[in-house]
Coordinates of C-alpha atoms in Angstrom, one line a residue:
X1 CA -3.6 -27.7 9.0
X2 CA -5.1 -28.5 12.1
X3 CA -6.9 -25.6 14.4
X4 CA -8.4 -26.7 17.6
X5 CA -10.2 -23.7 19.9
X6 CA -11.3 -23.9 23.0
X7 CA -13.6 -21.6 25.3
X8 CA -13.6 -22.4 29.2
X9 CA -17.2 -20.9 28.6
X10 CA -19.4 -23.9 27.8
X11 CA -16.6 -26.4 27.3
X12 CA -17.0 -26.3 24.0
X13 CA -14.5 -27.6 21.1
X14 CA -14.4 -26.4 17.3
X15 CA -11.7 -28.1 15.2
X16 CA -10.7 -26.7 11.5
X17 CA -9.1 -29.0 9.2
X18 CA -8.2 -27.1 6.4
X19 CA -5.3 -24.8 5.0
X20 CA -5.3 -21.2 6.5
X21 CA -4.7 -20.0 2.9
X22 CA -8.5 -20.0 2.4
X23 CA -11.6 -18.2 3.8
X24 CA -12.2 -21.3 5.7
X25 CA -10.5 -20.1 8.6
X26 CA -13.1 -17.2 8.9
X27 CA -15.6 -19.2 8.8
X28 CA -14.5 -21.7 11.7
X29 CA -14.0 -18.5 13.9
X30 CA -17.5 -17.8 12.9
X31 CA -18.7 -20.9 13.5
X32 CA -17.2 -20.9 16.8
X33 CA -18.4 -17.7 18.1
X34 CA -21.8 -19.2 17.1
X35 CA -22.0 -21.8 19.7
X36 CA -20.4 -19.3 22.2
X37 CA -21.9 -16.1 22.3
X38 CA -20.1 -14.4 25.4
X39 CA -16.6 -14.7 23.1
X40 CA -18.2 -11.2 21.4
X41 CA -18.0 -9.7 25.0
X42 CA -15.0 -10.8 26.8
X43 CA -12.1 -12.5 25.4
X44 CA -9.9 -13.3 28.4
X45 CA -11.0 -17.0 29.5
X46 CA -10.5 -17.9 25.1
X47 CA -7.6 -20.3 25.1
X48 CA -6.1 -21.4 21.7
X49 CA -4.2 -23.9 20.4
X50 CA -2.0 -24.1 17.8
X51 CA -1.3 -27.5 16.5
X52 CA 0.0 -27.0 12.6
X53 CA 2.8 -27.1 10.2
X54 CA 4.6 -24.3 10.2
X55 CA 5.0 -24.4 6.4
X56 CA 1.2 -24.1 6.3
X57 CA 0.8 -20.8 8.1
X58 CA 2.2 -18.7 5.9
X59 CA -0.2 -16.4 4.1
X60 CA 1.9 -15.4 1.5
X61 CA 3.1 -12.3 3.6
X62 CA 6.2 -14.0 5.4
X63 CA 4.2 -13.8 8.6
X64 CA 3.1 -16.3 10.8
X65 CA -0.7 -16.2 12.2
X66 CA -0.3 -16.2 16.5
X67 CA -2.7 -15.9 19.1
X68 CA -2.8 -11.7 19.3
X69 CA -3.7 -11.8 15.7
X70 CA -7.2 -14.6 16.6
X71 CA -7.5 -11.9 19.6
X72 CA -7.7 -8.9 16.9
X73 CA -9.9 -11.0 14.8
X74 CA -12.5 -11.7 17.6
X75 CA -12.1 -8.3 18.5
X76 CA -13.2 -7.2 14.8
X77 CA -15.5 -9.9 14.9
X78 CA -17.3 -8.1 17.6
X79 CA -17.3 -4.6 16.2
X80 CA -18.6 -5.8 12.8
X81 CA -15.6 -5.0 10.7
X82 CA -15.2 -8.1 7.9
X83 CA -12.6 -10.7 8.8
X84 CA -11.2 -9.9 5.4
X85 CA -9.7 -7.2 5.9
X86 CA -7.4 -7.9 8.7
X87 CA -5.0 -9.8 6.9
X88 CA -2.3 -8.6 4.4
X89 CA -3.1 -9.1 0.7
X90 CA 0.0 -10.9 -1.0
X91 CA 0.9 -7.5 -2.6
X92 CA 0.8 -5.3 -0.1
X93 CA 3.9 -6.4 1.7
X94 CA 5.7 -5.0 -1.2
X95 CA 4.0 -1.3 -0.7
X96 CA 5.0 -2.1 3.2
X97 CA 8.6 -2.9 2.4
X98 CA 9.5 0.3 -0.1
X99 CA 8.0 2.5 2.9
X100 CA 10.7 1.0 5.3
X101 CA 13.4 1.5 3.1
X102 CA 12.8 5.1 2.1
X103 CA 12.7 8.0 4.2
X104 CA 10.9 10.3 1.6
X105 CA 8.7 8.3 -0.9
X106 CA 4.8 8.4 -2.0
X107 CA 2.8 6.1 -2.1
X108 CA 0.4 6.2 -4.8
X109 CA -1.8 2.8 -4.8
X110 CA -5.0 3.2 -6.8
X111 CA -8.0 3.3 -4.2
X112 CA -8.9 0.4 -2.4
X113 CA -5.8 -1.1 -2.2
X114 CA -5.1 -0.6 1.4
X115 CA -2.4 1.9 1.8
X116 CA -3.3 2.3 5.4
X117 CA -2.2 -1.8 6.0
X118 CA 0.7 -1.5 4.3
X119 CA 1.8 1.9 6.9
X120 CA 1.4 -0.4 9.8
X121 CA 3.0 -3.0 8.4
X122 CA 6.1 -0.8 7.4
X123 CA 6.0 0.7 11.2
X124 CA 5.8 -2.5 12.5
X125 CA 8.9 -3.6 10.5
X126 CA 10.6 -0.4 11.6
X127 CA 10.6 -1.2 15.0
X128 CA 7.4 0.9 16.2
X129 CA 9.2 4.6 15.3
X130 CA 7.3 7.9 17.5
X131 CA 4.5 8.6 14.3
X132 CA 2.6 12.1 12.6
X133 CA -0.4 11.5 11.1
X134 CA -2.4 13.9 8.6
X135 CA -5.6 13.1 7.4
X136 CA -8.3 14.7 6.4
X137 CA -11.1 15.0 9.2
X138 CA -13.4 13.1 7.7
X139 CA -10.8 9.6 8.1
X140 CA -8.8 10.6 11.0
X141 CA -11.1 8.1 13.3
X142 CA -11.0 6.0 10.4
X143 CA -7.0 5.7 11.4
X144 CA -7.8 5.9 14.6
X145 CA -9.4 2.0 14.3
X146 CA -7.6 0.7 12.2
X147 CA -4.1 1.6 14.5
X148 CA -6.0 0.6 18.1
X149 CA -6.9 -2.7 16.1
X150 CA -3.1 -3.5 14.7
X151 CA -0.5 -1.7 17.4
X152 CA -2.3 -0.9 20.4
X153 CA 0.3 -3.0 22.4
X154 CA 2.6 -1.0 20.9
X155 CA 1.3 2.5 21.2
X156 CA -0.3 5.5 22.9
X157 CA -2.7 6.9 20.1
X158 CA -3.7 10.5 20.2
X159 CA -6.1 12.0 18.4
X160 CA -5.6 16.1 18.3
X161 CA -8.8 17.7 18.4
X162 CA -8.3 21.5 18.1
X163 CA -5.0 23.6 17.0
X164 CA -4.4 24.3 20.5
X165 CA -4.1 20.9 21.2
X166 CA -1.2 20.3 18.3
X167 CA 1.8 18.8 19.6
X168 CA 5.1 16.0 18.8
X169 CA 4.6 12.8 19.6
X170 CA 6.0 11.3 22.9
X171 CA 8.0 7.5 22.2
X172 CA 5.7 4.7 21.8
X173 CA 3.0 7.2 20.7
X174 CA 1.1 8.4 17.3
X175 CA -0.6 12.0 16.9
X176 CA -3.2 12.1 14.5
X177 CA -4.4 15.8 12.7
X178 CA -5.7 17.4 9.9
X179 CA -3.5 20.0 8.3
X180 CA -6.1 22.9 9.2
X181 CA -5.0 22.0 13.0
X182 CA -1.2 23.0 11.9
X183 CA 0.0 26.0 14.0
X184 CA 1.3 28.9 12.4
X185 CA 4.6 28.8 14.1
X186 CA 6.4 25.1 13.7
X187 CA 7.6 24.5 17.2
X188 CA 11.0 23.5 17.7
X189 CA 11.1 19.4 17.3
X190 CA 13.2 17.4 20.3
X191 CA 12.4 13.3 19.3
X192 CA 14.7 12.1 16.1
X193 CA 13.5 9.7 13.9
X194 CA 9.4 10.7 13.9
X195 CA 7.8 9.5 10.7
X196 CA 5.1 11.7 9.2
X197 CA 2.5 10.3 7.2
X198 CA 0.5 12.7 5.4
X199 CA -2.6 11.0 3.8
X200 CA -4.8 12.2 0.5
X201 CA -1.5 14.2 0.3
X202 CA -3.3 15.8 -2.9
X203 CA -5.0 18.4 -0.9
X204 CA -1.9 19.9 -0.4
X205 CA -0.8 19.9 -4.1
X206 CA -2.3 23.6 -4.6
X207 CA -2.0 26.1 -7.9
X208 CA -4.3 22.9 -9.7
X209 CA -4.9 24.0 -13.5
X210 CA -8.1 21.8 -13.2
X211 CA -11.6 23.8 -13.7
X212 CA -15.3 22.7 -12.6
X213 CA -17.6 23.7 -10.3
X214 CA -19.2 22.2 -6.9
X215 CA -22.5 22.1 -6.4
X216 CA -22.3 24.9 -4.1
X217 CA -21.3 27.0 -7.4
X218 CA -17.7 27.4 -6.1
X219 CA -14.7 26.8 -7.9
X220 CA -12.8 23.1 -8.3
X221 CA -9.4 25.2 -7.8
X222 CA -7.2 23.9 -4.6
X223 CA -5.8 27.5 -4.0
X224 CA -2.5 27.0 -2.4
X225 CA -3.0 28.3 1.0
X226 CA -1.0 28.6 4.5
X227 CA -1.6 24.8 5.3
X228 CA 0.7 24.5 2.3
X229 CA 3.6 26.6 4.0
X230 CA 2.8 25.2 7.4
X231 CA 3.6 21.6 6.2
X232 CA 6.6 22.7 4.6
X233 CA 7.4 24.2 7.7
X234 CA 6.4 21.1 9.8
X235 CA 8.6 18.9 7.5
X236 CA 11.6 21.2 7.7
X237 CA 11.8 20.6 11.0
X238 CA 11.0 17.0 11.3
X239 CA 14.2 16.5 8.8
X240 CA 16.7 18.1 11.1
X241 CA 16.2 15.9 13.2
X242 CA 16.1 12.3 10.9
X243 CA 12.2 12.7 10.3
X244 CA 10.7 10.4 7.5
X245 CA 7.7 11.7 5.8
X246 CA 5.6 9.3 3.2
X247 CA 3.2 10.6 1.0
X248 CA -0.3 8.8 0.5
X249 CA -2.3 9.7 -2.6
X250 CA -3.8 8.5 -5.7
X251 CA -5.2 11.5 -7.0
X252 CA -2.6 14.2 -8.7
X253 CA -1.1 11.4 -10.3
X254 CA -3.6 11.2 -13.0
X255 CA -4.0 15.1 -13.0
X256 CA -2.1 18.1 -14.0
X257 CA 1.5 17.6 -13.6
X258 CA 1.8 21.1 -12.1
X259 CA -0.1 19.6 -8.9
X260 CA 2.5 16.8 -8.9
X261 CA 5.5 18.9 -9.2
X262 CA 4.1 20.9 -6.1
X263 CA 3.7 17.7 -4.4
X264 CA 7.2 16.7 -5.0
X265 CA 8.7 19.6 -4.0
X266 CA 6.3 19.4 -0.7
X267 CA 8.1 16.1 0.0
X268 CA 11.6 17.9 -0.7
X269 CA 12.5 15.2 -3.9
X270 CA 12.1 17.4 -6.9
X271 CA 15.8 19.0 -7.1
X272 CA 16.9 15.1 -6.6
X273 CA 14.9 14.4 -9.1
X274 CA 15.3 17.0 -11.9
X275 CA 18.0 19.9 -12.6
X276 CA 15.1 22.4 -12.8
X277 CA 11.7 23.4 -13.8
X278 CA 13.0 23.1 -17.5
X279 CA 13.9 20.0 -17.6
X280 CA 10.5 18.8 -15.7
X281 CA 8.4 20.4 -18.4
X282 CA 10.4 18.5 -21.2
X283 CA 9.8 15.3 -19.8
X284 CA 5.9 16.5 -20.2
X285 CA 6.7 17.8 -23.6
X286 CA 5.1 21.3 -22.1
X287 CA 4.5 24.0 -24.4
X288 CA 3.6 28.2 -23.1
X289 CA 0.9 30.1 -24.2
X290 CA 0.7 33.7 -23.2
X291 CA -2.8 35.1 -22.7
X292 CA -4.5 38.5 -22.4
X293 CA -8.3 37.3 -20.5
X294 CA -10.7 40.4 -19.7
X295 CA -12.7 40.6 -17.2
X296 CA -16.5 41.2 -18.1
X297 CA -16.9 42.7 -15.0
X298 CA -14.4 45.4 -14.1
X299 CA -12.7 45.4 -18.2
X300 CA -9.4 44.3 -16.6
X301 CA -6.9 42.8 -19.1
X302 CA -4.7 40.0 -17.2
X303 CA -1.9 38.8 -18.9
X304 CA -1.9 34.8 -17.9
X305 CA 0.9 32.1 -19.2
X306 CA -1.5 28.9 -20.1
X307 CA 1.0 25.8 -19.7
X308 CA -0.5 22.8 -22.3
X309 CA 1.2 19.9 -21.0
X310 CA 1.7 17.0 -23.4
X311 CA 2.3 13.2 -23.5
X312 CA 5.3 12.1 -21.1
X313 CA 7.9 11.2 -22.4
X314 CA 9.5 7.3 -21.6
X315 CA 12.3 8.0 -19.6
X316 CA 10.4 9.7 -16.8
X317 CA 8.7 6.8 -15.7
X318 CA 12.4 5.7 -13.6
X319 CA 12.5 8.9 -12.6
X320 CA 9.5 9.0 -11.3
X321 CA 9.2 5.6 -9.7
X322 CA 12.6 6.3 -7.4
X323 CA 10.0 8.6 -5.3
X324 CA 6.8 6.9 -5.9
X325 CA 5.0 3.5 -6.1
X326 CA 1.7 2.9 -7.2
X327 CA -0.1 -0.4 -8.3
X328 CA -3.7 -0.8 -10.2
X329 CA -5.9 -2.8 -8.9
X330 CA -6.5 -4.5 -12.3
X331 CA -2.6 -5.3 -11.9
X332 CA -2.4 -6.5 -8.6
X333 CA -5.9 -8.3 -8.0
X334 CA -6.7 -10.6 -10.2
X335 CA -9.3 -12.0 -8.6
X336 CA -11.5 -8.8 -8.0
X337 CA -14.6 -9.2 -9.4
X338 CA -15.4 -7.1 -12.6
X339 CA -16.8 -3.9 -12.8
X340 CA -19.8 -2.3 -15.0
X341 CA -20.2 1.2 -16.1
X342 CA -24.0 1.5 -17.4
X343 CA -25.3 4.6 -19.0
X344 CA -29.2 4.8 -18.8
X345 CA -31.6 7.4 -20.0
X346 CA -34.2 8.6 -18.2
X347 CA -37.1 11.5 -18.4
X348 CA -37.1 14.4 -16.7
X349 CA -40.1 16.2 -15.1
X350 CA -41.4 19.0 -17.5
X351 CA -41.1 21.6 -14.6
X352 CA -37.9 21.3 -13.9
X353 CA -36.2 20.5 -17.3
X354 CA -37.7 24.1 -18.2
X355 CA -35.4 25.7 -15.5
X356 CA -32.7 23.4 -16.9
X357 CA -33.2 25.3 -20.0
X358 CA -33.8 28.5 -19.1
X359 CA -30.4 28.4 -17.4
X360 CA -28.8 27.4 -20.2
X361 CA -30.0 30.3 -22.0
X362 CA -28.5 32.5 -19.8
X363 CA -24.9 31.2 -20.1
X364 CA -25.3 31.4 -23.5
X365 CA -26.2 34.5 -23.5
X366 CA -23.4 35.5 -22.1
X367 CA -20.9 33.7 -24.2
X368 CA -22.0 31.1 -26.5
X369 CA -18.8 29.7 -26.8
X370 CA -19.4 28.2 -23.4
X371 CA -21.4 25.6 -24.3
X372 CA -18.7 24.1 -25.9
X373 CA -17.0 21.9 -23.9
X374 CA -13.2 22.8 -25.0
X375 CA -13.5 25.9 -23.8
X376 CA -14.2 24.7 -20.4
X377 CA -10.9 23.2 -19.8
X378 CA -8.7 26.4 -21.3
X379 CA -8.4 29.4 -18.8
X380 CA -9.2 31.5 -22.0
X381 CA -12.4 31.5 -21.1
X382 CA -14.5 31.8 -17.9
X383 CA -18.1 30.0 -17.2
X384 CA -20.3 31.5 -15.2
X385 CA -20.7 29.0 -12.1
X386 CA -23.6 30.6 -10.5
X387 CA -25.7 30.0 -13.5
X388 CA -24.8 26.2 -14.0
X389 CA -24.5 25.3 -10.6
X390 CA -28.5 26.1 -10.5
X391 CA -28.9 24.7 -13.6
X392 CA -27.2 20.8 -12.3
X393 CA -28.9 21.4 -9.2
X394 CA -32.4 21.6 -11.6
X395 CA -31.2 19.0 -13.1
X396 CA -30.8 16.7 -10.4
X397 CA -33.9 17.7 -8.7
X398 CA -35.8 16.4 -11.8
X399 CA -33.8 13.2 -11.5
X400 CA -35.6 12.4 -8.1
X401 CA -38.6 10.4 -9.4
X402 CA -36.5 7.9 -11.8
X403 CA -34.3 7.7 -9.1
X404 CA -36.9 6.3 -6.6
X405 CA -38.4 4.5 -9.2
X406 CA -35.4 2.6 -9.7
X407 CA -34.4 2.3 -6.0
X408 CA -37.8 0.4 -5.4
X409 CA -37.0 -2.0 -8.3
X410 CA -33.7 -3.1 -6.6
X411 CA -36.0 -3.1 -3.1
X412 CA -38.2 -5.8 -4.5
X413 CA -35.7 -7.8 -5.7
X414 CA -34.0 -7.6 -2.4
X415 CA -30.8 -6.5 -3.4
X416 CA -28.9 -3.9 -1.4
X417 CA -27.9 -0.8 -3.5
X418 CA -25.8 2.4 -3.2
X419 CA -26.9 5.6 -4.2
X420 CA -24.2 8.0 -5.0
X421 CA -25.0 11.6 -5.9
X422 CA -23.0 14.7 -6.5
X423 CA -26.1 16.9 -5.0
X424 CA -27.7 16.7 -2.1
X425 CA -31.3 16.9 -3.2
X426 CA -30.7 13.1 -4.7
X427 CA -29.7 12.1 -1.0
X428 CA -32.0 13.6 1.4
X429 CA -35.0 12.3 -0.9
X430 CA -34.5 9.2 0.6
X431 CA -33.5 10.4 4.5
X432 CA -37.7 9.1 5.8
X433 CA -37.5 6.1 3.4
X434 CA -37.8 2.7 5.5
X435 CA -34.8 0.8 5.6
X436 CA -32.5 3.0 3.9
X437 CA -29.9 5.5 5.6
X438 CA -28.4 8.7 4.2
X439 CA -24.6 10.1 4.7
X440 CA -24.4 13.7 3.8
X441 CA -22.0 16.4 5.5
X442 CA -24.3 16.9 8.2
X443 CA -24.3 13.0 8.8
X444 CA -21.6 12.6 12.0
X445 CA -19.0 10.1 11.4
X446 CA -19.9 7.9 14.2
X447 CA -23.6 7.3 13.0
X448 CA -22.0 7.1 9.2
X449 CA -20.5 4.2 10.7
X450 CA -23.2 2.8 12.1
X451 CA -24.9 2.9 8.7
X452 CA -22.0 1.4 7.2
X453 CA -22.1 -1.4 9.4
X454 CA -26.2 -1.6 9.2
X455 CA -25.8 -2.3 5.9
X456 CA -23.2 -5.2 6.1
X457 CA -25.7 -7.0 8.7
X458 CA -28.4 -6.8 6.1
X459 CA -30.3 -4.5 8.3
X460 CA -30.5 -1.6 5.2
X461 CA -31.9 -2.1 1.8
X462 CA -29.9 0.6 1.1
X463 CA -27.5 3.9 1.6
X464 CA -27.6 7.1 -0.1
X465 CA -25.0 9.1 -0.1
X466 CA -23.0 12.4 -1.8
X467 CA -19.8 11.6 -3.2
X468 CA -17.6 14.0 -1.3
X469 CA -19.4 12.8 1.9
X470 CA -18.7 9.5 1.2
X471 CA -15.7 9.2 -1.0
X472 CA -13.3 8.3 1.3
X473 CA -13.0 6.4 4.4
X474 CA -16.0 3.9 3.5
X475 CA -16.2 -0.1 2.8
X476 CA -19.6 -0.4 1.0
X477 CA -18.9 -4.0 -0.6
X478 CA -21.9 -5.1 1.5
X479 CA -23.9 -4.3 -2.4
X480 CA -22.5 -4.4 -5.4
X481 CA -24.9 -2.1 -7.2
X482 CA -24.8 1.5 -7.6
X483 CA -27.0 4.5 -8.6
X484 CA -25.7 7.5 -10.3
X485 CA -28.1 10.6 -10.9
X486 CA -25.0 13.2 -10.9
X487 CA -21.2 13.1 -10.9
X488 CA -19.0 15.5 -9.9
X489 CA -16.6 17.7 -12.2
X490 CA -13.7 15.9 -10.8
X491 CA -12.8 12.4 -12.0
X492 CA -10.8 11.6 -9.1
X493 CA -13.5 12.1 -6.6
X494 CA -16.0 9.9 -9.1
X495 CA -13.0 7.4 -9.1
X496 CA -13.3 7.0 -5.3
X497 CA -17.3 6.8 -5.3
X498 CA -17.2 3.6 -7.3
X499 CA -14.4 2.3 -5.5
X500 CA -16.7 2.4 -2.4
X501 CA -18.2 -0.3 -3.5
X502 CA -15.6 -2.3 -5.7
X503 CA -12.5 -2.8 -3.6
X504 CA -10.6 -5.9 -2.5
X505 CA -13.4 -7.0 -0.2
X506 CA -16.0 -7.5 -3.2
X507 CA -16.9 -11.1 -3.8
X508 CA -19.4 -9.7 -6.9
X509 CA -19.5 -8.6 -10.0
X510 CA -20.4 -5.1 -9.4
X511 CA -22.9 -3.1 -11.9
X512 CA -22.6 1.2 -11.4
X513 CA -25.7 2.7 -13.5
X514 CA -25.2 6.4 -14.1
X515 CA -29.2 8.2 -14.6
X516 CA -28.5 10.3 -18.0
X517 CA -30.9 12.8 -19.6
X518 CA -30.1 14.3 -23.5
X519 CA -29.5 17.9 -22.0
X520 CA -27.1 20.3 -23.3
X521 CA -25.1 20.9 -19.5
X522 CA -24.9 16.8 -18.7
X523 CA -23.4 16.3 -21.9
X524 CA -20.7 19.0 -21.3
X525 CA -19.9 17.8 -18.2
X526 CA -19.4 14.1 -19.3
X527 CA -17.6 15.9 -22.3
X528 CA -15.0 17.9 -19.9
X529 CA -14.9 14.4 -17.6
X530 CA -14.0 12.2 -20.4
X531 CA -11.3 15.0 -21.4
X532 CA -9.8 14.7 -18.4
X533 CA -10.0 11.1 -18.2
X534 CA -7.9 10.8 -21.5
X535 CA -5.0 13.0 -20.6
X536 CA -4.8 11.0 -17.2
X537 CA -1.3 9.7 -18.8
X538 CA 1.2 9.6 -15.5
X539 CA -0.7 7.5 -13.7
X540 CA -0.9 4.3 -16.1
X541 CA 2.8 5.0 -16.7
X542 CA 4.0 4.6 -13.1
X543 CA 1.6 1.6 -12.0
X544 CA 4.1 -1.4 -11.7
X545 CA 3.3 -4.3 -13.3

C-alpha cells in the first residue's frame, strides 16, 4: 500500500510503500516525526493522505485504519506509550464480540492479553452505552488513558475520587471507582442500559479457602466484606433497569472453586447455571470433612466443614464457558517470544541466615508438624504467621548482596533488568542506585509511570519493584530479564509479576531467575506454591483453543 504524509510544518513528504500488516507502518510514522519535531506538540496543521487498496488495510480486525486513528497514534507517540499497543491483536476482536452479545459474562483472558482493548472495542460496537467502571486504585488512571486515548470523542470520562463523590453516569459519560468508594445505600438508578465493568473481579470473590501469609504477617484470606454486599447491591439495581455488568479476571479461575462460585453468583449466573450447590460440587467431585480445630490460645474447640475439592469433571467445561471466556496466551500468540523460569542458588550472609534459623525453631516448637508443607494447605492446622513472616523477611534481607551482585552483572553488560520482590527490603536497596528507579506502595502512580516510561527510553538500567506494587497495571517489555529474590504465597499474584515483563508487546525471549537458598521455610513455600499450581485445573479446562 501506498501512504503519503504531509506536515504544512517544513514542507516535508514521507512516503511508505509497504503493507500495513507489518511494523513498517510504525516505523514510517517514526521516521516522519523525526524530520518534524513540532508533530509531538501540536497536531492540527498534520494533513494525511490516504492513497491505498482497501483490501490492504485490513488488520485482521474487520477495521479500516482512518485518519483519528494516525491522530491517536501521534498522540501516543508523544506520550511515550509503544505504537504496538494501539492496534487490536487478531484475537481480541473475538473477546470484544462475546462482550457485545452478552449482558452478564466474564471475561477471563490470561494476563497480558488485553482485556481492557477488547472493552472498548465491545463499547464501541455497542453504540457508545452510559459505562461503570471498577478497578482497583492502583489501575483506575491506568483506564483512565487508555479510554481518553480510544473514545474521548465519544465520551465525558470521570474519575470518582472519594465516596462522596459516587454517582451514575450521565449519557455519553463513564464513571470510574474502586469498590471501597461504593456507598452504603445503592441509590435509586434513572439511565437504562448502563454497562458495569468490574475489573480484577477476584477481589470480590471472598470466603477464599487459600492460606499464606504477606509479608506484613497477615493472612492471604479475602474476607468477604461489605464491598461484597454493596456490589450486589449496585448490580441489583443496575438490572432493573437493562444494566449489563462484565466481569474481568484471571485469577479465581485457577483457584478454589468456592471463590468462583461466589463470583458467579456476584454476576447473578449461578442458578442459570446449576440447580444448586449440590450439583456444583459434583461437577468438582467435592468431598466434606468435618473438623474439630482448637485454639492454642483460648482452648476453644471449633467445629469446621473442610471442603477437598477434586478434579472437574468434563461436562462442566460448556457449562462453564456459556458465562465465561478465557484464552492462554500460549493459545492465542503464537508468536510471543518464549519464556524461562531459572532457579539459582545463592549464599546467604551468616548473620542473617542465623535469624532464619532461629525462627524456624520457634515454629517448630510449637508444632512440628508445621514444617511440613501439607499441613499448610489443610485448615487442620494453623502456622504461626508472625514467626515466618520475620523469618522471609530475614531471609530476604540476606538475599540483598547476591542480589546486587547480580544486578551489576546485567549493568555491565548493558542489559535492562526487572527486579521483582515479594519484600520490600529487596526494593528499597536499590532506591540511591544510579540509573535505576524503585516502585513500592509509597511510589505515587504518576511518578510509577514516569519510571515506566524512563525505562522504555533507555534512560534506566533498571526497575525494582514489589510484586503487589507492580503486578498490575504495568508494561515492563522494555527488558526481558527478571530478578527474583522472594515470591509471594499466592501464585496468581507471581503469575502477574512475570507477565510484566512477557506480554504481547515482547519482541524477546525473556529469562526470569528466581535467587534460591537450601532453607527449610523457602522450600515450604515453593512446596505450598507448586501445590497450588497443580490443582489449578479450571483454568486450562476453560481456555478456548
Amino acid at each position: 500500500m501506498n501512504l503519503i504524509m504531509k506536515s504544512h510544518h517544513l514542507g516535508f513528504t514521507a512516503k511508505a510503500d509497504t503493507p500495513i500488516r507489518s511494523l513498517a507502518f510504525a516505523e514510517a510514522l517514526r521516521t516522519l516525526m523525526r524530520f518534524d519535531e513540532k508533530l509531538n506538540a501540536w497536531l492540527g496543521p498534520l494533513t494525511v493522505i490516504w492513497a491505498v487498496e482497501q483490501t490492504c488495510i485490513n488488520h485482521g480486525v474487520g477495521r479500516k485504519f482512518c485518519p483519528q486513528l494516525l491522530k491517536q497514534v501521534m498522540i501516543t507517540q508523544r506520550e511515550g506509550v509503544s505504537i504496538t499497543t494501539l492496534t487490536p491483536l487478531d484475537f481480541q476482536p473475538a473477546g470484544a464480540k462475546m462482550l457485545a452479545l452478552n449482558k452478564t459474562y466474564m471475561l477471563s483472558d490470561e494476563q497480558g492479553l488485553g482485556k481492557t482493548i477488547q472493552a472498548i472495542m465491545a463499547l464501541a460496537d455497542l453504540g457508545h452505552p452510559p459505562v461503570m467502571i471498577c478497578a482497583p486504585s492502583s489501575v483506575k488512571l491506568n483506564w483512565r488513558d487508555e479510554l481518553t486515548l480510544h473514545l474521548s470523542d465519544k465520551y465525558i470520562i470521570t474519575v470518582i475520587k472519594n465516596r462522596a463523590q459516587f454517582r451514575y453516569p450521565t449519557d455519553n459519560e463513564i464513571v470510574i471507582f474502586n469498590k471501597e468508594q461504593l456507598p452504603q445505600r445503592t441509590q435509586q438508578c434513572t439511565l437504562a442500559n448502563i454497562r458495569l465493568i468490574v475489573d480484577e473481579a477476584h477481589e470480590l470473590s471472598g470466603d477464599a479457602d487459600a492460606l499464606g501469609v504477606a509479608p506484613n504477617g497477615t493472612r492471604l484470606r479475602i474476607p468477604r466484606t461489605q464491598c461484597v454486599n454493596r456490589m450486589a447491591s449496585l448490580i441489583a439495581a443496575l438490572r432493573k433497569k437493562n444494566g449489563w455488568v462484565w466481569f474481568f479476571t484471571a485469577t479465581p479461575l485457577g483457584n478454589d472453586p468456592s471463590r468462583l462460585r461466589n463470583l458467579l453468583r456476584l454476576l447473578g449466573v449461578f442458578d442459570m447455571l446449576f440447580e444448586n450447590d449440590e450439583e456444583y460440587e459434583y461437577m468438582f467431585r467435592a468431598r466434606h470433612e468435618r473438623l474439630e480445630i482448637k485454639d492454642k490460645r483460648t482452648n476453644v474447640i471449633r467445629r469446621v466443614i473442610k471442603t477437598h475439592w477434586g478434579t472437574p469433571r468434563e461436562e462442566l467445561a460448556p457449562i462453564l464457558k456459556r458465562v465465561i471466556f478465557r484464552r492462554e496466551k500460549c493459545d492465542v500468540l503464537a508468536s510471543l517470544p518464549s519464556k524461562r523460569l531459572q532457579k539459582v542458588s545463592i549464599e546467604l550472609c551468616t548473620d542473617v541466615s542465623s535469624l532464619h534459623n532461629q525462627a524456624v525453631r520457634v515454629i517448630a516448637e510449637r508444632n512440628r508438624d508445621l514444617l511440613d508443607w501439607r499441613h499448610w494447605v489443610s485448615l487442620s492446622e494453623t502456622p504461626r504467621f508472625e514467626e515466618v513472616s520475620r523469618a522471609l523477611n530475614a531471609l530476604a534481607s540476606a538475599k540483598v548482596k547476591a542480589l546486587l551482585e547480580w544486578a551489576k552483572l546485567y549493568e555491565d553488560a548493558g542489559e535492562a533488568v526487572i527486579v521483582m520482590s515479594a519484600h520490600r527490603v529487596c526494593v528499597e536497596v536499590f532506591a540511591g542506585r544510579e540509573g535505576w528507579g524503585v516502585i513500592h506502595g509509597g511510589i505515587p502512580r504518576a511518578k510509577r509511570q514516569d519510571i515506566v516510561n524512563a525505562l522504555r527510553n533507555k534512560r534506566l538500567k533498571g526497575v525494582a519493584c514489589t510484586i503487589r506494587a507492580a503486578g498490575v497495571g504495568l508494561t515492563l517489555t522494555a527488558a526481558a530479564h527478571m530478578l527474583v529474590p522472594s515470591v509471594d504465597w499466592n501464585p496468581a499474584l507471581n503469575a502477574q509479576m512475570i507477565d510484566r515483563i512477557h506480554r504481547y508487546t515482547q519482541t524477546r525471549k525473556v529469562l526470569i531467575r528466581f535467587l534460591t537458598s537450601n532453607t527449610k521455610l523457602e522450600e515450604l513455600q515453593w512446596k505450598v506454591l507448586e501445590h497450588k499450581l497443580l490443582s489449578n485445573q479450571i483454568t486450562s479446562m476453560l481456555a478456548v483453543r
